Amino acid sequence: MTIGELAKKWNETNPGSAKLDVFNPSTKELLGSLNLTEEIELAVKTAETHLNTLTPPKRAEILQKASLLLKDNLDEAGHIITLENGKPLKEAKGEVLYCAEYLEWYAEEAKRIYGEILPEWDPKLDLKVYLEPIGVVGVITPWNFPLSMLGRKVGAAIAAGCPSVAKPAPETPFSALFFEEILKEAGLPDGYFKVIISDAEKTGDIFCKNKTVRKISFTGSTEVGRILSSKADLKKLTMELGGNAPALVLSDCEMSVLKECGAFGKFRNAGQACTAINRFIIQESKVKDATDFLLEASKNIKVGDGFNADSTIGPLITEESLNRIIGLIEDATSKGAKILSGEVKYHGQFLEPVVLDGVTPSMRIFNEEIFGPVVSIIRAKSDEEVLTLANQTDYGLAAYVFSKHQGQKFAKRLDFGMVGINMVYLALVQAPFGGIKNSGFGREGGREGVKEFLKIKYVGEVS
Ligand code: ADP
């Protein structure tokens, strides 16, 4: 379905006086207007009626089919993502395939949710542990990976047997509506999963207060994560929040390895990823080579509309985002950082890559998530100092180590939920994605991803 068709269908079935206008961040053209619904409680209530209605093989079948359907609709889905998020079409299609991969993974996991029989201490005792769906899930997703974040959460929820209600980011609702259509076409009963286009705060409050919602799965800023955590009153939560990923460039870093993946680690999705490299922390002896590479890589980036075949990065999602990043750069330069890439250039919401040298912990850019195409270089005297600086953050999502021999040793001492050694692509379906500290808690993907949606029931019996 196209954005026009999705908007028409939504507006016909969801009356509402207030509207959400959705814009293309590249052209600023209006893509569509959606009625804001007030029927959040109703969606939750309907979802509840689906609890315990689908067997594991049926859930697996639906997920498998949805995965195939996404692949069949690769072009259409990719177009929607590029139109509302701005990322290059190739990256958007990559996201569609990535989402399909999650659904396939969870389809397989759905059939492998095992309970346990506990050891018999007394022949009369029968002790069993059941894993049951936790209940209706409230899902809140961001705009940077508008399709795959839903797939990662909702796929796992369905595998576990949980119906869910999802509120997508206001910038990217169409990917979510498309996802709902795919699940329905794959055979998921109407209302088992429902997207709601509604006010963020109101939805968050209902998810927190409504007793039928037994779990909230959120990906977004640390700020909103804190608000939800404080309101959720003992509800089970998954919080995938912000990051401040360091790339540790150690004295034995092999430049060829850094060159292979460093640019992707920084510039994917124009740097708008919570796992994006936020700080290149470089040991003295590698500063020249690494800086030369980062400057070269930045020059090779082509900023433009995601539908231009040669664009390697698209626009920033909003003007506020651009202004916030400019603010970070100004703060850094006012405290002594040097811009190596020449004058900061931007037009519309497109920002040309910026390379900043001499970043220190006193600067905001050292401590805050950039979420944009800005390379921040921090110089350190020794490998030990690289490590100290890397851990000097309240965030703890992803960290990357570039080193020939010391990767494992440094990984053990990094205070992060995920560490990549000579690699930057950590968000793999079979792996537990998630952070610690201000980056949140809970895991998505892997075996752990499904467990997040299960509750443990222990039953003891004396015969
Ligand atoms: P970002 O700044 O990257 O947009 P946010 O944390 O603001 O990150 O947004 C992530 C998701 O959280 C979006 O779907 C947004 O609408 C939603 N959101 C924002 N504020 C609230 C809130 N107070 N309660 C619940 N959800 C919210």
Tab-separated table of C-alpha atoms and ligand atoms in Angstrom:
chain	number	residue	atom	x	y	z
A	1	MET	CA	0.000	0.000	0.000
A	2	THR	CA	1.120	3.549	-0.643
A	3	ILE	CA	1.178	6.375	1.881
A	4	GLY	CA	-1.987	7.825	0.280
A	5	GLU	CA	-3.832	4.530	0.609
A	6	LEU	CA	-2.674	4.009	4.175
A	7	ALA	CA	-3.781	7.537	5.130
A	8	LYS	CA	-7.170	7.070	3.491
A	9	LYS	CA	-7.772	3.775	5.238
A	10	TRP	CA	-6.697	5.120	8.613
A	11	ASN	CA	-8.822	8.262	8.356
A	12	GLU	CA	-11.898	6.343	7.215
A	13	THR	CA	-11.751	3.984	10.167
A	14	ASN	CA	-10.443	6.369	12.814
A	15	PRO	CA	-12.429	9.567	13.247
A	16	GLY	CA	-10.798	12.432	15.109
A	17	SER	CA	-10.755	16.192	14.968
A	18	ALA	CA	-7.035	16.799	15.615
A	19	LYS	CA	-4.622	15.804	12.867
A	20	LEU	CA	-1.031	14.715	12.549
A	21	ASP	CA	0.717	16.151	9.500
A	22	VAL	CA	3.611	14.076	8.226
A	23	PHE	CA	6.341	15.671	6.132
A	24	ASN	CA	9.089	14.414	3.867
A	25	PRO	CA	12.268	15.609	5.634
A	26	SER	CA	14.089	15.976	2.303
A	27	THR	CA	11.567	18.117	0.449
A	28	LYS	CA	9.400	19.265	3.369
A	29	GLU	CA	6.361	18.328	1.289
A	30	LEU	CA	3.284	17.142	3.153
A	31	LEU	CA	3.011	13.379	2.791
A	32	GLY	CA	-0.314	12.991	4.519
A	33	SER	CA	-2.531	13.997	7.425
A	34	LEU	CA	-3.783	11.428	9.907
A	35	ASN	CA	-6.590	11.794	12.406
A	36	LEU	CA	-5.436	11.471	15.984
A	37	THR	CA	-7.436	8.777	17.673
A	38	GLU	CA	-8.663	8.800	21.269
A	39	GLU	CA	-9.425	5.084	21.206
A	40	ILE	CA	-6.306	3.834	22.923
A	41	GLU	CA	-8.162	2.029	25.722
A	42	LEU	CA	-10.380	0.331	23.157
A	43	ALA	CA	-7.340	-0.923	21.254
A	44	VAL	CA	-5.944	-2.323	24.513
A	45	LYS	CA	-9.260	-3.974	25.364
A	46	THR	CA	-9.523	-5.537	21.910
A	47	ALA	CA	-5.939	-6.764	22.130
A	48	GLU	CA	-6.787	-8.474	25.405
A	49	THR	CA	-9.474	-10.577	23.710
A	50	HIS	CA	-6.707	-12.149	21.597
A	51	LEU	CA	-4.639	-13.385	24.521
A	52	ASN	CA	-4.105	-17.146	24.420
A	53	THR	CA	-5.912	-17.503	21.105
A	54	LEU	CA	-3.047	-18.542	18.828
A	55	THR	CA	-0.963	-21.663	19.264
A	56	PRO	CA	2.818	-21.448	18.945
A	57	PRO	CA	2.899	-23.070	15.474
A	58	LYS	CA	0.181	-20.701	14.280
A	59	ARG	CA	2.138	-17.720	15.596
A	60	ALA	CA	5.238	-19.070	13.905
A	61	GLU	CA	3.368	-19.500	10.645
A	62	ILE	CA	2.072	-15.926	10.726
A	63	LEU	CA	5.494	-14.485	11.491
A	64	GLN	CA	7.130	-16.548	8.790
A	65	LYS	CA	4.529	-15.404	6.281
A	66	ALA	CA	4.890	-11.775	7.341
A	67	SER	CA	8.630	-12.050	6.855
A	68	LEU	CA	8.125	-13.323	3.302
A	69	LEU	CA	5.508	-10.660	2.580
A	70	LEU	CA	7.896	-7.929	3.655
A	71	LYS	CA	10.470	-9.261	1.228
A	72	ASP	CA	7.827	-9.429	-1.513
A	73	ASN	CA	6.943	-5.805	-0.816
A	74	LEU	CA	10.509	-4.603	-0.501
A	75	ASP	CA	10.210	-1.702	-2.931
A	76	GLU	CA	6.955	-0.403	-1.552
A	77	ALA	CA	8.101	-0.602	2.061
A	78	GLY	CA	11.486	0.923	1.243
A	79	HIS	CA	9.791	3.844	-0.506
A	80	ILE	CA	7.631	4.570	2.512
A	81	ILE	CA	10.654	4.603	4.824
A	82	THR	CA	12.648	6.901	2.542
A	83	LEU	CA	9.687	9.243	2.075
A	84	GLU	CA	9.027	9.756	5.774
A	85	ASN	CA	12.475	9.193	7.299
A	86	GLY	CA	14.707	10.468	4.488
A	87	LYS	CA	17.341	7.721	4.554
A	88	PRO	CA	18.739	6.538	1.206
A	89	LEU	CA	16.490	4.039	-0.521
A	90	LYS	CA	19.186	1.366	-0.419
A	91	GLU	CA	19.427	1.740	3.362
A	92	ALA	CA	15.631	1.796	3.644
A	93	LYS	CA	15.388	-1.475	1.750
A	94	GLY	CA	18.112	-2.853	3.984
A	95	GLU	CA	15.917	-1.967	6.932
A	96	VAL	CA	12.963	-3.822	5.388
A	97	LEU	CA	15.080	-6.950	4.948
A	98	TYR	CA	16.431	-6.555	8.454
A	99	CYS	CA	12.884	-6.368	9.802
A	100	ALA	CA	11.987	-9.484	7.794
A	101	GLU	CA	14.968	-11.248	9.323
A	102	TYR	CA	13.697	-10.480	12.830
A	103	LEU	CA	10.274	-11.846	11.993
A	104	GLU	CA	11.830	-15.014	10.628
A	105	TRP	CA	14.018	-15.412	13.710
A	106	TYR	CA	11.047	-14.963	16.026
A	107	ALA	CA	8.940	-17.345	13.927
A	108	GLU	CA	11.486	-20.004	14.759
A	109	GLU	CA	11.741	-19.001	18.421
A	110	ALA	CA	7.943	-19.090	18.809
A	111	LYS	CA	8.087	-22.881	18.643
A	112	ARG	CA	10.893	-23.180	21.153
A	113	ILE	CA	9.541	-21.645	24.330
A	114	TYR	CA	10.225	-24.359	26.888
A	115	GLY	CA	9.216	-24.528	30.527
A	116	GLU	CA	11.056	-26.683	33.041
A	117	ILE	CA	10.459	-29.626	35.352
A	118	LEU	CA	12.463	-29.096	38.512
A	119	PRO	CA	14.496	-31.781	40.269
A	120	GLU	CA	12.555	-34.121	42.487
A	121	TRP	CA	13.667	-33.683	46.114
A	122	ASP	CA	10.771	-35.671	47.406
A	123	PRO	CA	9.005	-38.325	45.276
A	124	LYS	CA	5.656	-36.797	46.192
A	125	LEU	CA	6.575	-33.361	44.916
A	126	ASP	CA	5.917	-32.288	41.359
A	127	LEU	CA	7.454	-28.889	40.538
A	128	LYS	CA	6.969	-27.258	37.182
A	129	VAL	CA	7.902	-23.894	35.695
A	130	TYR	CA	5.674	-22.534	32.960
A	131	LEU	CA	6.539	-19.665	30.633
A	132	GLU	CA	3.391	-17.778	29.732
A	133	PRO	CA	2.724	-14.675	27.634
A	134	ILE	CA	2.984	-11.662	29.889
A	135	GLY	CA	-0.205	-10.092	28.513
A	136	VAL	CA	-1.036	-7.085	26.378
A	137	VAL	CA	2.022	-5.003	25.479
A	138	GLY	CA	2.212	-1.265	24.900
A	139	VAL	CA	4.861	-0.475	22.293
A	140	ILE	CA	6.370	2.950	21.604
A	141	THR	CA	8.856	3.327	18.762
A	142	PRO	CA	11.152	6.010	17.337
A	143	TRP	CA	11.527	7.423	13.833
A	144	ASN	CA	15.110	6.397	13.043
A	145	PHE	CA	14.294	2.758	12.216
A	146	PRO	CA	10.532	3.058	11.870
A	147	LEU	CA	9.909	-0.434	10.533
A	148	SER	CA	12.590	-2.601	12.067
A	149	MET	CA	12.082	-1.304	15.606
A	150	LEU	CA	8.483	-2.442	15.363
A	151	GLY	CA	9.516	-5.789	13.905
A	152	ARG	CA	12.029	-6.308	16.676
A	153	LYS	CA	9.451	-5.664	19.394
A	154	VAL	CA	6.197	-6.894	17.931
A	155	GLY	CA	7.778	-9.976	16.339
A	156	ALA	CA	9.054	-11.058	19.744
A	157	ALA	CA	5.726	-10.234	21.392
A	158	ILE	CA	3.810	-12.366	18.886
A	159	ALA	CA	6.311	-15.201	19.255
A	160	ALA	CA	5.663	-15.128	23.000
A	161	GLY	CA	1.893	-14.990	22.460
A	162	CYS	CA	1.357	-11.364	23.382
A	163	PRO	CA	-1.059	-9.058	21.566
A	164	SER	CA	0.145	-5.465	21.389
A	165	VAL	CA	-0.791	-1.869	20.699
A	166	ALA	CA	1.878	0.342	19.166
A	167	LYS	CA	2.374	4.064	18.977
A	168	PRO	CA	4.913	4.987	16.309
A	169	ALA	CA	6.856	8.253	16.260
A	170	PRO	CA	4.829	11.119	14.784
A	171	GLU	CA	7.483	11.654	12.109
A	172	THR	CA	7.111	8.112	10.714
A	173	PRO	CA	3.626	6.663	11.208
A	174	PHE	CA	3.253	5.225	7.713
A	175	SER	CA	5.913	2.539	8.097
A	176	ALA	CA	3.968	1.364	11.153
A	177	LEU	CA	0.621	1.334	9.350
A	178	PHE	CA	2.267	-0.592	6.529
A	179	PHE	CA	3.648	-3.092	9.042
A	180	GLU	CA	0.163	-3.618	10.474
A	181	GLU	CA	-1.171	-4.361	6.989
A	182	ILE	CA	1.584	-6.914	6.428
A	183	LEU	CA	0.789	-8.713	9.674
A	184	LYS	CA	-2.916	-8.802	8.838
A	185	GLU	CA	-2.200	-10.140	5.370
A	186	ALA	CA	-0.025	-12.795	6.975
A	187	GLY	CA	-3.055	-13.958	8.958
A	188	LEU	CA	-2.796	-12.118	12.269
A	189	PRO	CA	-6.369	-11.525	13.477
A	190	ASP	CA	-7.618	-7.953	13.400
A	191	GLY	CA	-6.734	-6.181	16.643
A	192	TYR	CA	-4.105	-8.684	17.806
A	193	PHE	CA	-1.702	-5.944	16.826
A	194	LYS	CA	-2.944	-2.380	16.414
A	195	VAL	CA	-1.128	0.787	15.499
A	196	ILE	CA	-2.564	3.890	17.099
A	197	ILE	CA	-1.847	7.370	15.868
A	198	SER	CA	-2.365	9.448	18.943
A	199	ASP	CA	-0.882	11.982	21.298
A	200	ALA	CA	2.408	10.697	22.734
A	201	GLU	CA	1.956	11.755	26.324
A	202	LYS	CA	-1.648	10.588	26.481
A	203	THR	CA	-0.693	7.202	25.042
A	204	GLY	CA	2.224	6.869	27.422
A	205	ASP	CA	-0.038	7.665	30.372
A	206	ILE	CA	-2.617	5.091	29.312
A	207	PHE	CA	0.021	2.423	28.745
A	208	CYS	CA	1.342	3.161	32.244
A	209	LYS	CA	-2.024	3.320	34.033
A	210	ASN	CA	-4.172	0.759	32.238
A	211	LYS	CA	-3.970	-2.503	34.173
A	212	THR	CA	-4.519	-4.620	31.072
A	213	VAL	CA	-1.224	-3.391	29.655
A	214	ARG	CA	1.253	-5.653	31.410
A	215	LYS	CA	4.404	-4.541	29.719
A	216	ILE	CA	5.751	-1.488	27.940
A	217	SER	CA	8.443	-1.829	25.337
A	218	PHE	CA	9.972	1.534	24.515
A	219	THR	CA	12.736	2.735	22.228
A	220	GLY	CA	13.550	6.416	22.328
A	221	SER	CA	15.290	9.075	24.336
A	222	THR	CA	16.554	8.627	27.871
A	223	GLU	CA	14.420	11.598	28.859
A	224	VAL	CA	11.145	9.960	27.779
A	225	GLY	CA	12.345	6.594	29.099
A	226	ARG	CA	12.689	8.188	32.528
A	227	ILE	CA	9.181	9.670	32.349
A	228	LEU	CA	7.665	6.317	31.424
A	229	SER	CA	9.692	4.405	34.019
A	230	SER	CA	8.567	6.734	36.753
A	231	LYS	CA	4.895	6.482	35.773
A	232	ALA	CA	4.768	2.773	35.011
A	233	ASP	CA	4.439	1.728	38.641
A	234	LEU	CA	6.091	-1.717	38.729
A	235	LYS	CA	4.983	-2.682	35.242
A	236	LYS	CA	7.481	-4.777	33.322
A	237	LEU	CA	9.528	-2.550	31.008
A	238	THR	CA	12.017	-2.754	28.213
A	239	MET	CA	13.864	0.515	27.777
A	240	GLU	CA	16.100	0.959	24.750
A	241	LEU	CA	17.376	4.475	25.298
A	242	GLY	CA	20.116	6.779	24.115
A	243	GLY	CA	23.770	5.963	23.612
A	244	ASN	CA	27.145	7.656	23.574
A	245	ALA	CA	29.164	5.023	21.781
A	246	PRO	CA	32.929	5.284	21.895
A	247	ALA	CA	35.169	3.838	19.200
A	248	LEU	CA	38.437	2.987	20.930
A	249	VAL	CA	41.237	3.332	18.418
A	250	LEU	CA	44.107	1.640	20.251
A	251	SER	CA	47.835	1.699	19.560
A	252	ASP	CA	47.606	-1.634	17.715
A	253	CYS	CA	44.561	-0.666	15.624
A	254	GLU	CA	44.805	-1.940	12.081
A	255	MET	CA	43.901	1.000	9.903
A	256	SER	CA	42.505	-1.244	7.187
A	257	VAL	CA	39.900	-2.544	9.656
A	258	LEU	CA	38.944	0.928	10.808
A	259	LYS	CA	38.677	1.997	7.178
A	260	GLU	CA	36.426	-0.922	6.368
A	261	CYS	CA	33.724	-0.148	8.889
A	262	GLY	CA	34.450	3.167	10.622
A	263	ALA	CA	32.451	5.265	8.185
A	264	PHE	CA	29.443	2.961	8.370
A	265	GLY	CA	29.638	3.020	12.171
A	266	LYS	CA	29.425	6.786	12.105
A	267	PHE	CA	27.341	7.754	9.104
A	268	ARG	CA	24.682	5.064	8.742
A	269	ASN	CA	21.286	6.770	8.771
A	270	ALA	CA	23.148	10.122	8.856
A	271	GLY	CA	24.424	9.206	12.308
A	272	GLN	CA	20.887	8.952	13.640
A	273	ALA	CA	21.280	5.659	15.465
A	274	CYS	CA	21.681	5.004	19.170
A	275	THR	CA	24.613	2.727	18.363
A	276	ALA	CA	26.318	5.265	16.058
A	277	ILE	CA	29.895	6.106	16.972
A	278	ASN	CA	29.620	9.262	19.032
A	279	ARG	CA	33.249	9.575	20.079
A	280	PHE	CA	36.380	8.431	18.232
A	281	ILE	CA	38.860	8.122	21.104
A	282	ILE	CA	42.266	7.706	19.559
A	283	GLN	CA	45.613	6.746	21.050
A	284	GLU	CA	48.303	9.293	20.153
A	285	SER	CA	50.277	7.121	17.714
A	286	LYS	CA	47.161	6.542	15.567
A	287	VAL	CA	45.786	10.082	15.593
A	288	LYS	CA	47.239	11.159	12.274
A	289	ASP	CA	46.218	8.090	10.268
A	290	ALA	CA	42.791	7.836	11.851
A	291	THR	CA	42.088	11.547	11.413
A	292	ASP	CA	43.187	11.441	7.771
A	293	PHE	CA	40.850	8.517	7.214
A	294	LEU	CA	37.909	10.166	8.977
A	295	LEU	CA	38.357	13.369	6.988
A	296	GLU	CA	38.571	11.432	3.746
A	297	ALA	CA	35.529	9.339	4.649
A	298	SER	CA	33.563	12.480	5.486
A	299	LYS	CA	34.461	14.043	2.149
A	300	ASN	CA	33.213	10.938	0.368
A	301	ILE	CA	29.784	11.225	1.904
A	302	LYS	CA	27.157	12.474	-0.515
A	303	VAL	CA	24.356	14.250	1.256
A	304	GLY	CA	21.059	14.386	-0.590
A	305	ASP	CA	17.536	13.180	-1.147
A	306	GLY	CA	17.277	9.481	-0.337
A	307	PHE	CA	15.844	8.817	-3.775
A	308	ASN	CA	19.012	10.055	-5.530
A	309	ALA	CA	21.030	6.965	-6.275
A	310	ASP	CA	24.307	8.614	-5.293
A	311	SER	CA	23.180	9.942	-1.889
A	312	THR	CA	24.950	8.172	0.950
A	313	ILE	CA	23.145	10.064	3.663
A	314	GLY	CA	19.810	11.827	3.740
A	315	PRO	CA	18.524	14.769	5.760
A	316	LEU	CA	18.197	15.069	9.498
A	317	ILE	CA	14.742	14.185	10.653
A	318	THR	CA	13.700	17.692	11.770
A	319	GLU	CA	14.894	21.269	11.887
A	320	GLU	CA	15.096	21.030	15.685
A	321	SER	CA	17.482	18.153	15.306
A	322	LEU	CA	19.684	20.205	12.967
A	323	ASN	CA	19.656	23.167	15.356
A	324	ARG	CA	20.514	20.958	18.312
A	325	ILE	CA	23.530	19.539	16.456
A	326	ILE	CA	24.709	23.006	15.383
A	327	GLY	CA	24.461	23.943	19.079
A	328	LEU	CA	26.692	20.997	20.011
A	329	ILE	CA	29.283	22.039	17.419
A	330	GLU	CA	29.240	25.669	18.604
A	331	ASP	CA	29.636	24.608	22.214
A	332	ALA	CA	32.620	22.421	21.282
A	333	THR	CA	34.374	25.100	19.228
A	334	SER	CA	33.785	27.729	21.921
A	335	LYS	CA	35.669	25.433	24.301
A	336	GLY	CA	38.608	24.829	21.966
A	337	ALA	CA	37.627	22.081	19.514
A	338	LYS	CA	38.752	22.636	15.920
A	339	ILE	CA	36.663	21.958	12.851
A	340	LEU	CA	38.888	20.099	10.389
A	341	SER	CA	36.302	19.815	7.626
A	342	GLY	CA	35.965	23.525	6.825
A	343	GLU	CA	32.925	25.696	7.246
A	344	VAL	CA	29.818	23.970	8.623
A	345	LYS	CA	27.431	23.671	5.686
A	346	TYR	CA	23.762	22.894	5.709
A	347	HIS	CA	20.715	23.505	3.548
A	348	GLY	CA	17.181	22.571	4.445
A	349	GLN	CA	17.611	19.713	6.895
A	350	PHE	CA	20.721	18.419	5.137
A	351	LEU	CA	23.935	18.740	7.109
A	352	GLU	CA	27.290	18.069	5.441
A	353	PRO	CA	29.575	15.890	7.585
A	354	VAL	CA	31.604	17.780	10.160
A	355	VAL	CA	34.889	16.574	11.649
A	356	LEU	CA	35.782	18.018	15.041
A	357	ASP	CA	39.212	17.533	16.569
A	358	GLY	CA	40.322	18.224	20.127
A	359	VAL	CA	37.044	17.245	21.778
A	360	THR	CA	37.311	17.007	25.575
A	361	PRO	CA	35.017	15.844	28.390
A	362	SER	CA	34.120	19.455	29.225
A	363	MET	CA	32.201	19.753	25.952
A	364	ARG	CA	28.556	18.813	25.530
A	365	ILE	CA	29.390	16.787	22.427
A	366	PHE	CA	31.514	14.439	24.532
A	367	ASN	CA	28.617	13.761	26.864
A	368	GLU	CA	25.501	13.968	24.691
A	369	GLU	CA	24.230	11.806	21.883
A	370	ILE	CA	24.940	13.633	18.591
A	371	PHE	CA	22.466	11.835	16.304
A	372	GLY	CA	23.982	13.435	13.231
A	373	PRO	CA	26.920	13.273	10.797
A	374	VAL	CA	29.498	14.800	13.102
A	375	VAL	CA	32.789	13.032	13.774
A	376	SER	CA	34.135	13.838	17.177
A	377	ILE	CA	37.841	13.125	17.769
A	378	ILE	CA	39.255	12.798	21.267
A	379	ARG	CA	42.986	12.361	21.659
A	380	ALA	CA	44.441	10.156	24.387
A	381	LYS	CA	48.036	9.544	25.429
A	382	SER	CA	47.790	5.821	26.116
A	383	ASP	CA	45.486	2.874	25.515
A	384	GLU	CA	44.624	3.019	29.215
A	385	GLU	CA	43.518	6.636	28.846
A	386	VAL	CA	41.416	5.686	25.802
A	387	LEU	CA	39.582	3.190	27.991
A	388	THR	CA	39.081	5.639	30.852
A	389	LEU	CA	37.612	8.234	28.501
A	390	ALA	CA	35.398	5.634	26.821
A	391	ASN	CA	33.844	4.670	30.149
A	392	GLN	CA	33.445	8.307	31.167
A	393	THR	CA	29.769	8.531	30.260
A	394	ASP	CA	26.406	7.952	31.894
A	395	TYR	CA	25.329	5.940	28.848
A	396	GLY	CA	26.125	2.285	28.288
A	397	LEU	CA	24.719	0.961	25.025
A	398	ALA	CA	27.406	0.123	22.453
A	399	ALA	CA	31.189	0.474	22.368
A	400	TYR	CA	33.661	-0.484	19.641
A	401	VAL	CA	37.285	-1.504	20.001
A	402	PHE	CA	39.711	-1.278	17.088
A	403	SER	CA	42.742	-3.330	18.040
A	404	LYS	CA	44.678	-6.279	16.656
A	405	HIS	CA	45.418	-8.032	19.952
A	406	GLN	CA	43.678	-6.311	22.846
A	407	GLY	CA	40.003	-6.500	21.872
A	408	GLN	CA	38.816	-9.076	24.390
A	409	LYS	CA	40.873	-7.585	27.206
A	410	PHE	CA	39.369	-4.152	26.670
A	411	ALA	CA	35.853	-5.500	26.037
A	412	LYS	CA	35.872	-6.956	29.568
A	413	ARG	CA	36.604	-3.549	31.039
A	414	LEU	CA	34.074	-1.589	29.011
A	415	ASP	CA	30.935	-0.632	30.901
A	416	PHE	CA	28.485	-1.129	28.019
A	417	GLY	CA	25.763	-3.611	27.103
A	418	MET	CA	27.378	-4.432	23.748
A	419	VAL	CA	30.932	-4.339	22.476
A	420	GLY	CA	32.092	-4.755	18.895
A	421	ILE	CA	35.715	-5.730	18.348
A	422	ASN	CA	36.877	-4.706	14.901
A	423	MET	CA	33.222	-4.635	13.879
A	424	VAL	CA	30.436	-2.093	14.182
A	425	TYR	CA	27.314	-3.998	13.268
A	426	LEU	CA	25.976	-5.322	16.558
A	427	ALA	CA	22.230	-5.320	15.944
A	428	LEU	CA	22.012	-8.930	14.789
A	429	VAL	CA	18.821	-10.938	15.119
A	430	GLN	CA	20.446	-13.711	17.132
A	431	ALA	CA	22.085	-11.335	19.618
A	432	PRO	CA	20.709	-9.617	22.733
A	433	PHE	CA	20.618	-5.931	21.851
A	434	GLY	CA	20.434	-3.509	24.770
A	435	GLY	CA	22.193	-1.284	27.205
A	436	ILE	CA	22.944	-0.462	30.809
A	437	LYS	CA	22.986	2.738	32.880
A	438	ASN	CA	21.190	5.630	31.126
A	439	SER	CA	20.868	3.520	27.984
A	440	GLY	CA	18.156	1.512	29.702
A	441	PHE	CA	17.494	-2.150	30.363
A	442	GLY	CA	15.957	-5.207	28.798
A	443	ARG	CA	17.130	-6.917	25.623
A	444	GLU	CA	15.775	-7.310	22.102
A	445	GLY	CA	16.718	-10.021	19.656
A	446	GLY	CA	18.132	-13.433	20.381
A	447	ARG	CA	16.597	-15.779	22.909
A	448	GLU	CA	16.452	-12.947	25.440
A	449	GLY	CA	14.194	-10.889	23.173
A	450	VAL	CA	11.346	-13.370	23.535
A	451	LYS	CA	11.864	-13.857	27.277
A	452	GLU	CA	11.098	-10.167	27.765
A	453	PHE	CA	7.480	-10.962	26.851
A	454	LEU	CA	7.094	-14.057	29.018
A	455	LYS	CA	6.158	-14.390	32.634
A	456	ILE	CA	7.300	-17.235	34.804
A	457	LYS	CA	4.734	-19.295	36.656
A	458	TYR	CA	5.966	-21.933	39.072
A	459	VAL	CA	3.484	-24.640	40.033
A	460	GLY	CA	4.173	-27.069	42.881
A	461	GLU	CA	1.989	-30.105	43.572
A	462	VAL	CA	2.026	-32.811	46.198
A	463	SER	CA	0.583	-36.123	45.131
B	1	ADP	P1	13.336	11.507	19.817
B	1	ADP	O1	13.785	12.712	20.570
B	1	ADP	O2	14.412	10.763	19.167
B	1	ADP	O3	12.172	11.752	18.921
B	1	ADP	P2	11.596	10.550	21.876
B	1	ADP	O4	11.970	9.787	23.083
B	1	ADP	O5	11.091	11.929	22.056
B	1	ADP	O6	12.866	10.498	20.936
B	1	ADP	O7	10.516	9.758	21.031
B	1	ADP	C1	10.479	8.352	20.928
B	1	ADP	C2	9.042	7.917	20.966
B	1	ADP	O8	8.490	8.288	22.224
B	1	ADP	C3	8.138	8.578	19.926
B	1	ADP	O9	7.184	7.627	19.498
B	1	ADP	C4	7.480	9.703	20.690
B	1	ADP	O10	6.250	10.116	20.146
B	1	ADP	C5	7.299	9.033	22.032
B	1	ADP	N1	7.116	9.972	23.156
B	1	ADP	C6	7.565	11.231	23.290
B	1	ADP	N2	7.197	11.751	24.469
B	1	ADP	C7	6.480	10.807	25.115
B	1	ADP	C8	5.815	10.720	26.386
B	1	ADP	N3	5.822	11.721	27.246
B	1	ADP	N4	5.186	9.560	26.696
B	1	ADP	C9	5.190	8.532	25.839
B	1	ADP	N5	5.795	8.546	24.637
B	1	ADP	C10	6.431	9.664	24.275
